CSV table of C-alpha atoms in Angstrom, one decimal:
chain,number,residue,atom,x,y,z
A,197,MET,CA,11.2,68.2,-30.7
A,198,LYS,CA,7.6,68.9,-30.4
A,199,LYS,CA,4.7,65.8,-31.7
A,200,LEU,CA,1.1,67.4,-32.3
A,201,SER,CA,-1.5,64.1,-32.2
A,202,SER,CA,-4.9,63.1,-31.5
A,203,ARG,CA,-3.2,59.5,-31.4
A,204,ASN,CA,0.1,57.7,-30.3
A,205,ALA,CA,1.5,55.1,-28.6
A,206,THR,CA,-1.1,55.5,-25.1
A,207,GLU,CA,-4.3,54.2,-26.8
A,208,ALA,CA,-2.8,51.4,-26.4
A,209,LYS,CA,-1.7,50.9,-23.2
A,210,GLN,CA,-3.7,49.2,-21.0
A,211,LYS,CA,-5.4,51.1,-18.1
A,212,THR,CA,-3.7,50.1,-14.4
A,213,PRO,CA,-6.7,49.0,-12.6
A,214,THR,CA,-6.5,52.3,-10.2
A,215,GLU,CA,-7.8,53.8,-13.3
A,216,GLU,CA,-10.5,51.6,-14.1
A,217,ALA,CA,-11.5,52.7,-10.9
A,218,LEU,CA,-11.6,56.1,-11.6
A,219,LEU,CA,-13.3,56.0,-14.3
A,220,HIS,CA,-16.0,54.0,-13.3
A,221,LEU,CA,-16.2,56.2,-10.0
A,222,CYS,CA,-15.8,59.9,-12.1
A,223,LEU,CA,-17.8,58.9,-15.2
A,224,GLY,CA,-20.2,55.4,-14.5
A,225,LEU,CA,-19.1,54.5,-17.5
A,226,GLU,CA,-17.2,51.0,-17.8
A,227,SER,CA,-13.3,51.4,-19.4
A,228,HIS,CA,-14.3,49.0,-22.5
A,229,VAL,CA,-17.1,51.9,-23.4
A,230,LEU,CA,-15.7,55.2,-25.8
A,231,ASP,CA,-12.0,53.8,-25.0
A,232,LYS,CA,-10.4,56.7,-27.2
A,233,GLU,CA,-11.7,59.1,-24.9
A,234,THR,CA,-11.6,57.8,-21.7
A,235,ARG,CA,-7.7,57.5,-22.6
A,236,PHE,CA,-7.5,61.3,-23.2
A,237,PHE,CA,-9.5,61.9,-19.9
A,238,LEU,CA,-6.9,59.8,-18.1
A,239,ASP,CA,-3.6,61.1,-20.3
A,240,TYR,CA,-5.2,64.8,-19.8
A,241,LEU,CA,-5.7,63.9,-15.8
A,242,GLU,CA,-2.2,62.0,-15.5
A,243,SER,CA,-0.6,65.4,-17.2
A,244,VAL,CA,-2.0,67.8,-14.4
A,245,LEU,CA,-1.3,65.8,-11.4
A,246,VAL,CA,2.5,65.7,-13.0
A,247,ARG,CA,2.6,69.5,-14.1
A,248,THR,CA,1.6,70.6,-11.1
A,249,ASP,CA,3.6,68.0,-9.2
A,250,VAL,CA,0.7,66.4,-6.9
A,251,THR,CA,2.3,63.5,-7.3
A,252,ASN,CA,5.6,64.1,-5.6
A,253,SER,CA,3.8,66.5,-2.9
A,254,LEU,CA,1.5,63.6,-1.3
A,255,ASP,CA,4.1,61.6,0.2
A,256,ARG,CA,4.2,64.0,3.3
A,257,HIS,CA,0.4,63.6,3.1
A,258,LEU,CA,-0.6,60.1,2.5
A,259,ARG,CA,0.1,57.0,5.1
A,260,PRO,CA,2.5,55.0,3.8
A,261,GLU,CA,0.6,51.4,3.5
A,262,PHE,CA,-1.6,53.5,1.7
A,263,HIS,CA,-1.4,51.9,-2.0
A,264,ALA,CA,2.3,50.9,-1.1
A,265,GLN,CA,4.8,50.4,-3.0
A,266,ARG,CA,2.8,51.7,-5.7
A,267,PRO,CA,4.0,54.2,-8.1
A,268,HIS,CA,3.5,57.9,-7.2
A,269,LEU,CA,1.2,58.8,-9.3
A,270,ASP,CA,-0.8,55.8,-8.9
A,271,ARG,CA,-1.4,56.6,-5.1
A,272,ALA,CA,-2.2,60.0,-6.5
A,273,LEU,CA,-4.8,58.5,-9.0
A,274,ALA,CA,-6.1,56.3,-6.1
A,275,LEU,CA,-6.5,60.1,-4.0
A,276,VAL,CA,-8.6,61.3,-6.6
A,277,CYS,CA,-10.7,58.4,-6.5
A,278,GLU,CA,-11.1,58.3,-2.8
A,279,VAL,CA,-12.2,62.0,-3.0
A,280,LEU,CA,-14.9,60.3,-6.1
A,281,GLU,CA,-16.2,57.9,-3.7
A,282,ILE,CA,-16.8,60.4,-0.9
A,283,TYR,CA,-18.7,63.0,-3.7
A,284,ARG,CA,-20.6,60.0,-5.2
A,285,ASP,CA,-22.5,58.9,-1.2
A,286,SER,CA,-23.1,62.4,-0.8
A,287,SER,CA,-22.4,65.3,-2.7
A,288,ASP,CA,-23.2,68.3,-0.7
A,289,LEU,CA,-20.4,67.2,1.7
A,290,ALA,CA,-18.2,70.4,2.8
A,291,ILE,CA,-14.5,70.2,2.2
A,292,GLN,CA,-13.9,69.9,5.4
A,293,GLN,CA,-16.0,67.0,6.2
A,294,THR,CA,-14.4,65.1,2.8
A,295,LEU,CA,-10.9,66.0,4.5
A,296,GLN,CA,-12.6,64.3,8.3
A,297,GLN,CA,-13.6,61.3,5.6
A,298,LEU,CA,-10.3,60.6,4.4
A,299,TYR,CA,-8.2,60.4,7.7
A,300,THR,CA,-11.2,58.3,8.7
A,301,ARG,CA,-10.4,55.8,5.4
A,302,ARG,CA,-7.0,55.9,6.8
A,303,VAL,CA,-6.0,58.0,3.4
A,304,LEU,CA,-4.3,60.2,5.2
A,305,GLN,CA,-1.6,60.9,8.0
A,306,ASP,CA,-2.4,63.1,10.9
A,307,ASN,CA,0.0,65.9,10.0
A,308,SER,CA,1.3,68.9,12.0
A,309,ALA,CA,3.3,70.7,10.1
A,310,PRO,CA,2.3,74.4,9.2
A,311,HIS,CA,-0.6,75.3,6.7
A,312,ALA,CA,-0.8,70.7,5.6
A,313,GLU,CA,-4.4,70.8,6.9
A,314,ASP,CA,-4.7,73.8,4.4
A,315,GLU,CA,-3.1,72.4,1.7
A,316,LEU,CA,-4.6,69.1,1.5
A,317,LYS,CA,-8.3,71.4,1.8
A,318,VAL,CA,-7.5,73.9,-1.6
A,319,LEU,CA,-6.2,70.1,-2.7
A,320,ILE,CA,-9.5,68.7,-2.9
A,321,PHE,CA,-11.2,71.6,-3.7
A,322,ASN,CA,-8.4,70.6,-6.9
A,323,ILE,CA,-9.1,67.5,-7.8
A,324,LEU,CA,-13.2,67.9,-8.0
A,325,GLY,CA,-11.9,71.3,-10.5
A,326,TRP,CA,-9.9,68.9,-12.9
A,327,VAL,CA,-12.0,66.1,-12.8
A,328,THR,CA,-15.0,68.3,-13.8
A,329,LEU,CA,-13.5,70.5,-15.9
A,330,LEU,CA,-16.7,73.0,-14.6
A,331,PHE,CA,-13.8,75.4,-13.6
A,332,GLU,CA,-9.9,75.0,-13.7
A,333,PRO,CA,-8.7,75.7,-10.5
A,334,SER,CA,-5.2,77.1,-9.8
A,335,HIS,CA,-2.1,75.2,-9.9
A,336,ASN,CA,-0.6,76.2,-6.8
A,337,HIS,CA,-2.2,74.0,-4.0
A,338,ARG,CA,-0.1,76.0,-1.4
A,339,SER,CA,-2.5,78.7,-2.0
A,340,SER,CA,-4.2,79.7,1.4
A,341,SER,CA,-7.3,80.0,-0.2
A,342,PHE,CA,-9.4,78.0,-2.9
A,343,ARG,CA,-8.5,80.1,-6.2
A,344,ILE,CA,-9.4,79.4,-10.1
A,345,LEU,CA,-8.7,81.0,-13.2
A,346,ASN,CA,-10.7,82.9,-15.1
A,347,PRO,CA,-9.5,83.9,-18.7
A,348,CYS,CA,-12.0,86.2,-19.7
A,349,ALA,CA,-12.2,90.0,-18.1
A,350,VAL,CA,-15.3,90.7,-18.8
A,351,SER,CA,-16.9,87.3,-16.6
A,352,SER,CA,-18.3,88.0,-13.2
A,353,LEU,CA,-16.9,85.2,-11.5
A,354,LYS,CA,-14.3,85.8,-8.4
A,355,THR,CA,-11.0,84.4,-8.2
A,356,SER,CA,-10.7,83.4,-4.8
A,357,VAL,CA,-13.0,82.2,-1.8
A,358,LEU,CA,-11.5,82.5,2.0
A,359,LEU,CA,-10.2,78.6,2.9
A,360,SER,CA,-13.3,79.4,6.3
A,361,LYS,CA,-15.7,78.3,3.7
A,362,SER,CA,-14.7,74.6,3.5
A,363,LEU,CA,-17.3,74.2,6.2
A,364,TRP,CA,-20.1,75.4,3.7
A,365,PRO,CA,-21.5,72.3,1.4
A,366,LEU,CA,-19.9,72.4,-2.0
A,367,ASP,CA,-22.4,73.7,-3.9
A,368,GLU,CA,-22.5,76.6,-1.8
A,369,LEU,CA,-19.1,77.2,-1.8
A,370,LEU,CA,-19.2,76.9,-5.9
A,371,ARG,CA,-21.8,79.3,-5.8
A,372,ALA,CA,-19.9,82.2,-3.4
A,373,PHE,CA,-17.1,81.8,-6.8
A,374,GLY,CA,-20.4,83.0,-8.8
A,375,ASP,CA,-22.0,82.1,-12.5
A,376,LEU,CA,-20.2,79.0,-12.9
A,377,LEU,CA,-23.0,77.9,-15.5
A,378,PRO,CA,-25.5,80.2,-16.6
A,379,GLN,CA,-28.6,81.1,-14.9
A,380,ARG,CA,-32.4,81.7,-15.7
A,381,THR,CA,-31.6,85.8,-15.8
A,382,GLU,CA,-28.7,85.8,-18.0
A,383,VAL,CA,-30.3,83.6,-20.4
A,384,ASP,CA,-33.7,85.2,-20.9
A,385,GLY,CA,-32.1,89.1,-20.2
A,386,GLY,CA,-35.8,90.3,-20.2
A,387,ASP,CA,-35.9,90.3,-24.5
A,388,ASP,CA,-38.5,88.4,-25.8
A,389,SER,CA,-37.3,88.6,-29.6
A,390,ASP,CA,-34.4,85.7,-28.5
A,391,ASP,CA,-38.0,83.2,-28.7
A,392,GLN,CA,-37.2,84.1,-33.2
A,393,LEU,CA,-33.7,84.5,-32.5
A,394,ALA,CA,-31.5,82.5,-34.9
A,395,PHE,CA,-27.6,82.0,-35.2
A,396,GLN,CA,-26.5,82.5,-38.6
A,397,VAL,CA,-23.1,80.6,-39.3
A,398,SER,CA,-22.1,83.0,-42.0
A,399,TYR,CA,-22.0,85.1,-39.0
A,400,LEU,CA,-20.4,83.2,-36.0
A,401,SER,CA,-18.1,80.8,-38.2
A,402,ALA,CA,-14.4,80.9,-37.1
A,403,ALA,CA,-13.1,82.4,-40.2
A,404,THR,CA,-16.1,84.8,-40.7
A,405,LEU,CA,-15.3,85.7,-36.7
A,406,HIS,CA,-11.4,86.2,-37.5
A,407,SER,CA,-11.5,88.0,-41.3
A,408,ILE,CA,-14.3,90.5,-40.3
A,409,GLY,CA,-15.0,90.6,-37.0
A,410,LYS,CA,-10.6,90.6,-36.5
A,411,ILE,CA,-12.0,87.6,-33.4
A,412,SER,CA,-9.4,85.9,-31.4
A,413,ILE,CA,-10.7,81.9,-30.3
A,414,ALA,CA,-9.2,81.5,-26.9
A,415,TRP,CA,-8.8,77.7,-25.8
A,416,VAL,CA,-9.4,77.2,-22.2
A,417,ASP,CA,-9.7,74.2,-19.9
A,418,SER,CA,-13.5,75.1,-17.9
A,419,LEU,CA,-15.9,74.4,-19.0
A,420,SER,CA,-17.6,77.1,-17.0
A,421,ALA,CA,-16.1,80.1,-19.7
A,422,HIS,CA,-17.0,78.4,-22.7
A,423,LEU,CA,-18.5,81.0,-25.2
A,424,ASN,CA,-17.5,83.8,-23.4
A,425,PHE,CA,-17.0,86.9,-25.3
A,426,GLU,CA,-14.6,89.5,-24.7
A,427,PRO,CA,-15.7,92.8,-26.7
A,428,ALA,CA,-12.2,94.7,-25.7
A,429,GLY,CA,-9.9,91.9,-27.6
A,430,PRO,CA,-11.8,90.9,-29.3
A,431,THR,CA,-11.5,87.5,-28.0
A,432,LEU,CA,-14.1,84.2,-28.1
A,433,TYR,CA,-13.1,81.5,-25.4
A,434,LEU,CA,-13.6,78.1,-26.1
A,435,PHE,CA,-13.9,74.6,-24.9
A,436,ARG,CA,-10.6,72.6,-25.5
A,437,PHE,CA,-12.0,69.0,-24.0
A,438,PRO,CA,-15.3,68.1,-25.9
A,439,SER,CA,-13.8,64.7,-24.8
A,440,ILE,CA,-15.1,65.0,-21.5
A,441,CYS,CA,-18.5,66.1,-22.4
A,442,LYS,CA,-19.2,63.3,-24.3
A,443,LEU,CA,-18.2,61.6,-21.2
A,444,GLN,CA,-20.3,63.3,-18.7
A,445,GLN,CA,-23.3,63.2,-20.3
A,446,SER,CA,-23.9,60.0,-18.3
A,447,ASP,CA,-26.7,60.6,-15.2
A,448,ASP,CA,-24.2,58.9,-13.2
A,449,SER,CA,-21.3,60.8,-14.3
A,450,ILE,CA,-19.7,63.0,-10.6
A,451,LEU,CA,-20.8,66.3,-13.2
A,452,THR,CA,-23.9,65.7,-13.1
A,453,ILE,CA,-24.2,64.4,-9.5
A,454,LEU,CA,-22.7,67.6,-8.3
A,455,LEU,CA,-25.2,69.8,-11.0
A,456,ARG,CA,-27.7,68.7,-9.4
A,457,ASN,CA,-27.0,71.0,-6.0
A,458,LEU,CA,-25.5,74.2,-7.6
A,459,TYR,CA,-28.9,76.3,-9.0
A,460,VAL,CA,-30.7,77.3,-6.7
A,461,GLU,CA,-34.7,76.8,-7.4
A,462,GLY,CA,-36.0,78.9,-9.8
A,463,GLU,CA,-32.2,80.1,-11.1
A,464,GLU,CA,-31.7,77.3,-13.5
A,465,PRO,CA,-30.8,78.1,-17.7
A,466,GLY,CA,-34.6,76.3,-18.9
A,467,GLN,CA,-37.0,74.9,-17.7
A,468,ASP,CA,-36.5,71.5,-18.4
A,469,PHE,CA,-32.1,71.9,-17.5
A,470,SER,CA,-29.9,68.5,-17.5
A,471,THR,CA,-26.7,68.2,-17.2
A,472,THR,CA,-26.7,65.9,-20.5
A,473,LYS,CA,-28.4,68.8,-22.6
A,474,VAL,CA,-25.3,71.4,-21.3
A,475,LEU,CA,-23.3,69.0,-22.4
A,476,GLY,CA,-24.9,68.3,-25.9
A,477,GLU,CA,-25.0,72.3,-26.5
A,478,ILE,CA,-21.6,72.4,-25.8
A,479,LEU,CA,-20.8,69.8,-28.5
A,480,LEU,CA,-23.1,71.1,-31.2
A,481,SER,CA,-21.2,75.0,-30.8
A,482,TYR,CA,-18.2,73.4,-32.9
A,483,ALA,CA,-20.0,72.6,-35.8
A,484,LEU,CA,-21.6,76.3,-35.6
A,485,ILE,CA,-18.0,77.5,-35.2
A,486,PHE,CA,-16.2,75.1,-37.3
A,487,ARG,CA,-17.7,72.2,-39.0
A,488,ASP,CA,-20.8,73.9,-40.5
A,489,HIS,CA,-18.2,76.3,-42.5
A,490,ARG,CA,-15.3,75.2,-45.6
A,491,SER,CA,-12.9,77.9,-44.6
A,492,SER,CA,-13.7,77.4,-40.7
A,493,ARG,CA,-13.1,74.1,-41.0
A,494,ILE,CA,-9.6,74.8,-42.9
A,495,ARG,CA,-8.7,77.2,-40.5
A,496,TYR,CA,-9.4,74.7,-37.7
A,497,ARG,CA,-6.7,72.3,-39.5
A,498,THR,CA,-4.4,74.9,-40.2
A,499,ARG,CA,-4.6,76.9,-37.3
A,500,GLU,CA,-6.8,77.0,-34.2
A,501,ARG,CA,-6.0,72.6,-33.9
A,502,ARG,CA,-2.2,73.1,-32.4
A,503,ARG,CA,-3.3,76.1,-30.9
A,504,ALA,CA,-6.4,73.2,-29.0
A,505,SER,CA,-3.5,71.2,-28.4
A,506,PHE,CA,-2.1,70.3,-24.5
A,507,ALA,CA,1.2,69.3,-23.3
A,508,SER,CA,1.3,65.9,-22.1
A,509,ALA,CA,3.5,65.2,-19.5
A,510,ALA,CA,5.1,61.7,-19.6
A,511,PRO,CA,5.8,60.3,-16.0
A,512,GLY,CA,9.6,59.4,-16.2
A,513,SER,CA,9.9,60.3,-19.7
A,514,PHE,CA,14.0,61.4,-20.7
A,515,SER,CA,12.7,62.3,-24.0
A,516,MET,CA,13.8,65.5,-25.9
A,517,MET,CA,10.4,65.1,-27.6
A,518,THR,CA,6.9,67.1,-26.6
A,519,CYS,CA,4.1,65.2,-27.7
A,520,TYR,CA,1.1,67.9,-28.1
A,521,LYS,CA,-2.2,66.0,-28.1
A,522,VAL,CA,-5.4,66.8,-29.8
A,523,ASP,CA,-8.9,66.2,-27.9
A,524,PRO,CA,-9.7,63.7,-30.9
A,525,VAL,CA,-13.6,64.6,-30.5
A,526,LEU,CA,-12.5,68.1,-31.3
A,527,ASP,CA,-10.8,66.9,-34.2
A,528,GLU,CA,-14.4,64.9,-35.1
A,529,LEU,CA,-16.6,68.0,-33.8
A,530,CYS,CA,-14.6,70.4,-35.8
A,531,GLY,CA,-14.6,68.7,-39.4
A,532,LEU,CA,-11.1,68.1,-39.9
A,533,GLN,CA,-11.4,65.3,-42.0
A,534,GLU,CA,-14.0,67.2,-44.0
A,535,SER,CA,-11.5,70.1,-44.5
A,536,ARG,CA,-8.7,67.7,-46.8
A,537,SER,CA,-11.1,67.6,-49.4
A,538,THR,CA,-13.4,70.7,-51.3
A,539,PHE,CA,-15.5,67.4,-52.1
A,540,SER,CA,-15.7,65.7,-48.5
A,541,SER,CA,-18.7,67.0,-46.8
A,542,PHE,CA,-20.6,66.8,-50.1
A,543,GLY,CA,-23.9,64.4,-48.7
A,544,ARG,CA,-23.5,65.5,-45.8
A,545,PRO,CA,-26.4,67.0,-44.5
A,546,VAL,CA,-25.0,71.3,-43.5
A,547,ARG,CA,-26.9,73.9,-41.5
A,548,ASP,CA,-26.7,77.7,-42.5
A,549,SER,CA,-28.5,78.4,-38.6
A,550,TYR,CA,-29.1,77.5,-35.5
A,551,ASP,CA,-32.7,78.2,-33.5
A,552,ALA,CA,-31.4,79.7,-30.4
A,553,THR,CA,-34.8,78.6,-28.3
A,554,THR,CA,-34.5,74.7,-29.9
A,555,ASP,CA,-31.3,74.6,-29.8
A,556,PHE,CA,-29.1,77.4,-27.3
A,557,PRO,CA,-31.9,77.5,-24.7
A,558,VAL,CA,-28.6,77.7,-21.8
A,559,PHE,CA,-25.7,79.4,-24.0
A,560,ARG,CA,-27.7,81.5,-26.5
A,561,HIS,CA,-27.2,85.0,-24.5
A,562,ARG,CA,-23.7,84.4,-24.6
A,563,LEU,CA,-24.3,83.5,-28.9
A,564,ARG,CA,-26.1,86.6,-28.7
A,565,LYS,CA,-23.5,88.8,-28.2
A,566,VAL,CA,-21.2,87.5,-30.1
A,567,GLN,CA,-23.8,87.8,-33.5
A,568,LEU,CA,-25.1,91.3,-32.4
A,569,TYR,CA,-21.1,92.2,-32.4
A,570,MET,CA,-20.9,90.5,-36.1
A,571,GLN,CA,-23.8,92.3,-37.6
A,572,GLY,CA,-22.5,95.8,-36.1
A,573,ILE,CA,-19.5,95.4,-38.5
A,574,GLN,CA,-19.8,96.7,-41.7
A,575,PRO,CA,-17.2,96.8,-44.6
A,576,ASN,CA,-14.9,100.3,-44.8
A,577,ARG,CA,-12.5,98.8,-47.5
A,578,PHE,CA,-12.7,97.4,-51.3
A,579,VAL,CA,-11.0,94.4,-49.5
A,580,SER,CA,-12.9,93.8,-46.6
A,581,LEU,CA,-16.4,93.9,-48.7
A,582,TRP,CA,-14.1,91.4,-51.1
A,583,HIS,CA,-13.7,89.1,-47.7
A,584,ASP,CA,-17.5,89.9,-46.3
A,585,ARG,CA,-19.8,86.9,-47.3
A,586,ARG,CA,-22.0,87.0,-44.5
A,587,ASP,CA,-24.8,87.9,-46.6
A,588,LEU,CA,-23.8,85.8,-49.8
A,589,ARG,CA,-27.1,87.2,-52.2
A,590,LEU,CA,-26.2,90.6,-51.0
A,591,TRP,CA,-21.9,89.5,-51.9
A,592,TYR,CA,-23.3,88.2,-55.6
A,593,THR,CA,-25.6,91.1,-56.2
A,594,ILE,CA,-23.3,93.4,-55.8
A,595,TRP,CA,-19.7,91.8,-57.7
A,596,THR,CA,-22.2,91.1,-60.3
A,597,VAL,CA,-22.8,94.9,-60.8
A,598,ILE,CA,-19.7,96.1,-60.1
A,599,PHE,CA,-18.4,93.7,-62.9
A,600,LEU,CA,-21.0,94.2,-64.9
A,601,GLY,CA,-20.1,98.1,-64.6
A,602,VAL,CA,-16.9,97.6,-65.1
A,603,VAL,CA,-17.1,95.4,-68.4
A,604,SER,CA,-19.6,97.8,-69.2
A,605,ILE,CA,-16.6,101.3,-68.7
A,606,VAL,CA,-14.3,99.1,-70.5
A,607,GLN,CA,-16.9,98.4,-73.5
A,608,SER,CA,-17.9,102.2,-73.7
A,609,CYS,CA,-13.4,102.8,-73.1
A,610,VAL,CA,-13.3,100.3,-76.4
A,611,ALA,CA,-16.1,102.3,-78.7
A,612,ILE,CA,-14.7,105.6,-77.3
A,613,GLY,CA,-11.3,104.3,-78.9
A,614,VAL,CA,-12.6,102.7,-82.3
A,615,ALA,CA,-14.6,106.8,-83.0
A,616,ALA,CA,-11.8,108.0,-82.4
A,617,ALA,CA,-9.3,105.7,-84.8
A,618,GLN,CA,-12.0,106.3,-87.5
A,619,LEU,CA,-12.3,109.7,-87.5
A,620,ARG,CA,-8.3,109.7,-87.8
A,621,VAL,CA,-8.2,107.6,-90.4
A,622,ALA,CA,-11.9,109.8,-92.4
């Protein structure tokens, strides 16, 4: 049995001391702040650790005295805390150096088994991906290389990097995969027209993308894939966990700390680049695609919401019910409550367009690709002409002319019929 929910009993569950420490190290937040979002983040992270079997595989690596007598999941979260604490002290540390510090802290035991150290290097790399969601690591922590998942075929990201690069500083290792976030060259694109570019809700709303562009939405677990567009599909990739964006906006979050060194000088997407602005653009993009368009809000509720959910693995649970959770912030940003009534959005400011330079300085190149694709599609059938409401003034003009034309034809036919009847009577 499946259950889809953005709220469940786990929201009321008390956080353990290990969970409290993890939230502070990862987000720079106190546990009572943004409780709904932090509970969702913990549910997600714990589900990943269980689903990838990290909780059970750590026994052969952790020292017996490290959080002894604690459940497997709690010990795994404690290891995550140790990794985060190391990178908060030195964000450019190499994976190999981090591993050595874990030995020094007496977290890990010396293991002479073949490939044991390689497995731990991959696990440290994966932990950084799971807590920041900057990239989605491969679920196979026994891999012979650092691997990430790249769902978008047009993305230039590499999917693997040799383990020998564990000696590199973390920022250099991440850059070895390619551009995890837009670079200045991608944003600028050498096109001055972007300065006057506006993104139209009528072109980029989810309902229009589906009905006119036949574009499907793929929900992904990595920030780097957000708003990537694949014309061959065609497919638009959207990040499914905006709660993480809201939580990581703090200047003291682990994502902010890691991104400080990610860009080489001169490659930042903008002059005043900051993690807060990048995450703010991601949050704003859901309004552009869903919330500001009534049909798109309905589409989210009836179609996309279930597709954006993730399966929450309840450790130790033998229930036949699979709980599919939806990010509560995603529901809010996509206008879930507003979609339930025709009149619910009355009085709320609605935007018809967004400025590329001021609203989306980092992601404007990706959105521009989608809008150009939509502008190149012209209706070629009567039904598609009816559904194409990207330009409402043109739509009303066309259908008013068609309606008046049909009325005129009907009137002419009636007049001819009446005249013919009169001649016959005469």
